[in-house]
Amino acid sequence: MTDFQWNSVYFVKPYTEKSEIEKYIGISSDEIYDNISDEGTLYMIFTLDDKVVYQIYGNPNNLGFDFDVGEYDKIKNISKEKSVFNVKRDGKIIIYKMKL
């Protein structure tokens, strides 16, 4: 599904500050930002060997896709090995629902 290498992806809920994100993932980086946007914002951080390699940030309506990874508090880590999703369409948006 991606054209870059990664080990983990972190899903970050809105209203989560950069310092909380960095503490949780164990990486300090200028590439990590506060997620202080509204409830509809999707923020994903992909890492490889303790480096940020890619990020997705935006409203699913504008991106054309969204992820359903179940319930979590502020940040959820998913390893590449466990990133198996079912795909469905909801109107104009593609939903990737994690197989649990």
JSON list of C-alpha atoms in Angstrom, two decimals:
[
{"chain": "A", "resi": 1, "resn": "MET", "atom": "CA", "xyz": [0.00, 0.00, 0.00]},
{"chain": "A", "resi": 2, "resn": "THR", "atom": "CA", "xyz": [2.97, 2.34, 0.45]},
{"chain": "A", "resi": 3, "resn": "ASP", "atom": "CA", "xyz": [5.92, 3.03, -1.80]},
{"chain": "A", "resi": 4, "resn": "PHE", "atom": "CA", "xyz": [8.36, 3.67, 1.06]},
{"chain": "A", "resi": 5, "resn": "GLN", "atom": "CA", "xyz": [9.89, 1.56, 3.83]},
{"chain": "A", "resi": 6, "resn": "TRP", "atom": "CA", "xyz": [8.51, 1.75, 7.38]},
{"chain": "A", "resi": 7, "resn": "ASN", "atom": "CA", "xyz": [8.34, -0.28, 10.63]},
{"chain": "A", "resi": 8, "resn": "SER", "atom": "CA", "xyz": [5.53, 1.46, 12.53]},
{"chain": "A", "resi": 9, "resn": "VAL", "atom": "CA", "xyz": [2.70, 3.87, 11.92]},
{"chain": "A", "resi": 10, "resn": "TYR", "atom": "CA", "xyz": [1.30, 6.09, 14.66]},
{"chain": "A", "resi": 11, "resn": "PHE", "atom": "CA", "xyz": [-2.26, 7.38, 14.52]},
{"chain": "A", "resi": 12, "resn": "VAL", "atom": "CA", "xyz": [-2.54, 10.65, 16.44]},
{"chain": "A", "resi": 13, "resn": "LYS", "atom": "CA", "xyz": [-5.89, 11.99, 17.62]},
{"chain": "A", "resi": 14, "resn": "PRO", "atom": "CA", "xyz": [-6.72, 15.70, 17.37]},
{"chain": "A", "resi": 15, "resn": "TYR", "atom": "CA", "xyz": [-5.69, 17.97, 20.25]},
{"chain": "A", "resi": 16, "resn": "THR", "atom": "CA", "xyz": [-2.47, 16.04, 20.90]},
{"chain": "A", "resi": 17, "resn": "GLU", "atom": "CA", "xyz": [0.61, 18.20, 21.40]},
{"chain": "A", "resi": 18, "resn": "LYS", "atom": "CA", "xyz": [3.97, 17.59, 19.76]},
{"chain": "A", "resi": 19, "resn": "SER", "atom": "CA", "xyz": [5.65, 16.93, 23.12]},
{"chain": "A", "resi": 20, "resn": "GLU", "atom": "CA", "xyz": [3.15, 14.13, 23.88]},
{"chain": "A", "resi": 21, "resn": "ILE", "atom": "CA", "xyz": [3.69, 12.60, 20.45]},
{"chain": "A", "resi": 22, "resn": "GLU", "atom": "CA", "xyz": [7.49, 12.69, 20.72]},
{"chain": "A", "resi": 23, "resn": "LYS", "atom": "CA", "xyz": [7.41, 11.17, 24.20]},
{"chain": "A", "resi": 24, "resn": "TYR", "atom": "CA", "xyz": [5.09, 8.36, 23.09]},
{"chain": "A", "resi": 25, "resn": "ILE", "atom": "CA", "xyz": [7.00, 7.41, 19.94]},
{"chain": "A", "resi": 26, "resn": "GLY", "atom": "CA", "xyz": [10.45, 8.08, 21.42]},
{"chain": "A", "resi": 27, "resn": "ILE", "atom": "CA", "xyz": [11.57, 10.36, 18.59]},
{"chain": "A", "resi": 28, "resn": "SER", "atom": "CA", "xyz": [12.27, 14.09, 18.69]},
{"chain": "A", "resi": 29, "resn": "SER", "atom": "CA", "xyz": [11.94, 15.59, 15.22]},
{"chain": "A", "resi": 30, "resn": "ASP", "atom": "CA", "xyz": [11.21, 18.90, 13.51]},
{"chain": "A", "resi": 31, "resn": "GLU", "atom": "CA", "xyz": [8.97, 16.83, 11.23]},
{"chain": "A", "resi": 32, "resn": "ILE", "atom": "CA", "xyz": [6.49, 16.12, 14.03]},
{"chain": "A", "resi": 33, "resn": "TYR", "atom": "CA", "xyz": [3.76, 18.70, 14.63]},
{"chain": "A", "resi": 34, "resn": "ASP", "atom": "CA", "xyz": [1.03, 19.42, 17.15]},
{"chain": "A", "resi": 35, "resn": "ASN", "atom": "CA", "xyz": [-2.26, 17.92, 16.04]},
{"chain": "A", "resi": 36, "resn": "ILE", "atom": "CA", "xyz": [-4.43, 20.77, 17.24]},
{"chain": "A", "resi": 37, "resn": "SER", "atom": "CA", "xyz": [-6.91, 20.58, 14.41]},
{"chain": "A", "resi": 38, "resn": "ASP", "atom": "CA", "xyz": [-10.57, 19.68, 14.59]},
{"chain": "A", "resi": 39, "resn": "GLU", "atom": "CA", "xyz": [-12.03, 16.25, 15.31]},
{"chain": "A", "resi": 40, "resn": "GLY", "atom": "CA", "xyz": [-12.03, 15.22, 11.67]},
{"chain": "A", "resi": 41, "resn": "THR", "atom": "CA", "xyz": [-8.28, 15.46, 11.12]},
{"chain": "A", "resi": 42, "resn": "LEU", "atom": "CA", "xyz": [-6.30, 12.34, 10.22]},
{"chain": "A", "resi": 43, "resn": "TYR", "atom": "CA", "xyz": [-2.67, 12.46, 11.36]},
{"chain": "A", "resi": 44, "resn": "MET", "atom": "CA", "xyz": [-0.42, 9.46, 10.72]},
{"chain": "A", "resi": 45, "resn": "ILE", "atom": "CA", "xyz": [3.33, 9.30, 11.33]},
{"chain": "A", "resi": 46, "resn": "PHE", "atom": "CA", "xyz": [5.32, 6.50, 9.68]},
{"chain": "A", "resi": 47, "resn": "THR", "atom": "CA", "xyz": [8.69, 5.62, 11.19]},
{"chain": "A", "resi": 48, "resn": "LEU", "atom": "CA", "xyz": [11.64, 3.46, 10.22]},
{"chain": "A", "resi": 49, "resn": "ASP", "atom": "CA", "xyz": [14.51, 2.76, 12.62]},
{"chain": "A", "resi": 50, "resn": "ASP", "atom": "CA", "xyz": [13.69, 5.70, 14.91]},
{"chain": "A", "resi": 51, "resn": "LYS", "atom": "CA", "xyz": [13.25, 8.23, 12.09]},
{"chain": "A", "resi": 52, "resn": "VAL", "atom": "CA", "xyz": [10.13, 9.84, 10.69]},
{"chain": "A", "resi": 53, "resn": "VAL", "atom": "CA", "xyz": [9.90, 8.77, 7.04]},
{"chain": "A", "resi": 54, "resn": "TYR", "atom": "CA", "xyz": [6.42, 9.93, 6.03]},
{"chain": "A", "resi": 55, "resn": "GLN", "atom": "CA", "xyz": [3.37, 11.68, 7.39]},
{"chain": "A", "resi": 56, "resn": "ILE", "atom": "CA", "xyz": [-0.26, 12.04, 6.39]},
{"chain": "A", "resi": 57, "resn": "TYR", "atom": "CA", "xyz": [-2.16, 15.02, 7.74]},
{"chain": "A", "resi": 58, "resn": "GLY", "atom": "CA", "xyz": [-5.53, 16.28, 6.63]},
{"chain": "A", "resi": 59, "resn": "ASN", "atom": "CA", "xyz": [-9.26, 15.95, 6.52]},
{"chain": "A", "resi": 60, "resn": "PRO", "atom": "CA", "xyz": [-10.41, 12.57, 5.13]},
{"chain": "A", "resi": 61, "resn": "ASN", "atom": "CA", "xyz": [-12.89, 14.36, 2.85]},
{"chain": "A", "resi": 62, "resn": "ASN", "atom": "CA", "xyz": [-9.97, 16.15, 1.20]},
{"chain": "A", "resi": 63, "resn": "LEU", "atom": "CA", "xyz": [-7.64, 13.14, 1.27]},
{"chain": "A", "resi": 64, "resn": "GLY", "atom": "CA", "xyz": [-10.25, 10.75, -0.14]},
{"chain": "A", "resi": 65, "resn": "PHE", "atom": "CA", "xyz": [-9.56, 8.10, 2.52]},
{"chain": "A", "resi": 66, "resn": "ASP", "atom": "CA", "xyz": [-9.75, 7.41, 6.24]},
{"chain": "A", "resi": 67, "resn": "PHE", "atom": "CA", "xyz": [-8.66, 4.70, 8.68]},
{"chain": "A", "resi": 68, "resn": "ASP", "atom": "CA", "xyz": [-10.62, 2.85, 11.34]},
{"chain": "A", "resi": 69, "resn": "VAL", "atom": "CA", "xyz": [-8.11, 1.36, 13.78]},
{"chain": "A", "resi": 70, "resn": "GLY", "atom": "CA", "xyz": [-10.44, 0.87, 16.73]},
{"chain": "A", "resi": 71, "resn": "GLU", "atom": "CA", "xyz": [-10.57, 2.77, 19.98]},
{"chain": "A", "resi": 72, "resn": "TYR", "atom": "CA", "xyz": [-7.50, 4.40, 21.51]},
{"chain": "A", "resi": 73, "resn": "ASP", "atom": "CA", "xyz": [-6.68, 7.31, 23.82]},
{"chain": "A", "resi": 74, "resn": "LYS", "atom": "CA", "xyz": [-4.41, 9.81, 22.02]},
{"chain": "A", "resi": 75, "resn": "ILE", "atom": "CA", "xyz": [-1.89, 7.80, 20.00]},
{"chain": "A", "resi": 76, "resn": "LYS", "atom": "CA", "xyz": [-2.00, 4.28, 18.58]},
{"chain": "A", "resi": 77, "resn": "ASN", "atom": "CA", "xyz": [1.04, 2.40, 17.27]},
{"chain": "A", "resi": 78, "resn": "ILE", "atom": "CA", "xyz": [0.62, -0.30, 14.64]},
{"chain": "A", "resi": 79, "resn": "SER", "atom": "CA", "xyz": [3.55, -2.33, 13.36]},
{"chain": "A", "resi": 80, "resn": "LYS", "atom": "CA", "xyz": [3.85, -3.02, 9.66]},
{"chain": "A", "resi": 81, "resn": "GLU", "atom": "CA", "xyz": [3.31, -6.74, 10.32]},
{"chain": "A", "resi": 82, "resn": "LYS", "atom": "CA", "xyz": [-0.06, -6.06, 11.99]},
{"chain": "A", "resi": 83, "resn": "SER", "atom": "CA", "xyz": [-1.28, -3.48, 9.47]},
{"chain": "A", "resi": 84, "resn": "VAL", "atom": "CA", "xyz": [-3.90, -5.62, 7.75]},
{"chain": "A", "resi": 85, "resn": "PHE", "atom": "CA", "xyz": [-7.04, -3.78, 6.64]},
{"chain": "A", "resi": 86, "resn": "ASN", "atom": "CA", "xyz": [-10.38, -4.44, 5.02]},
{"chain": "A", "resi": 87, "resn": "VAL", "atom": "CA", "xyz": [-11.30, -1.82, 2.44]},
{"chain": "A", "resi": 88, "resn": "LYS", "atom": "CA", "xyz": [-14.75, -0.36, 1.86]},
{"chain": "A", "resi": 89, "resn": "ARG", "atom": "CA", "xyz": [-16.17, 2.76, 0.28]},
{"chain": "A", "resi": 90, "resn": "ASP", "atom": "CA", "xyz": [-18.35, 5.24, 2.14]},
{"chain": "A", "resi": 91, "resn": "GLY", "atom": "CA", "xyz": [-19.56, 7.72, -0.44]},
{"chain": "A", "resi": 92, "resn": "LYS", "atom": "CA", "xyz": [-16.48, 9.36, -1.92]},
{"chain": "A", "resi": 93, "resn": "ILE", "atom": "CA", "xyz": [-14.15, 8.21, 0.86]},
{"chain": "A", "resi": 94, "resn": "ILE", "atom": "CA", "xyz": [-12.29, 4.89, 1.02]},
{"chain": "A", "resi": 95, "resn": "ILE", "atom": "CA", "xyz": [-12.25, 3.47, 4.56]},
{"chain": "A", "resi": 96, "resn": "TYR", "atom": "CA", "xyz": [-9.40, 1.19, 5.64]},
{"chain": "A", "resi": 97, "resn": "LYS", "atom": "CA", "xyz": [-10.68, -0.78, 8.65]},
{"chain": "A", "resi": 98, "resn": "MET", "atom": "CA", "xyz": [-8.06, -2.64, 10.62]},
{"chain": "A", "resi": 99, "resn": "LYS", "atom": "CA", "xyz": [-8.60, -6.38, 11.01]},
{"chain": "A", "resi": 100, "resn": "LEU", "atom": "CA", "xyz": [-8.49, -7.03, 14.74]}
]
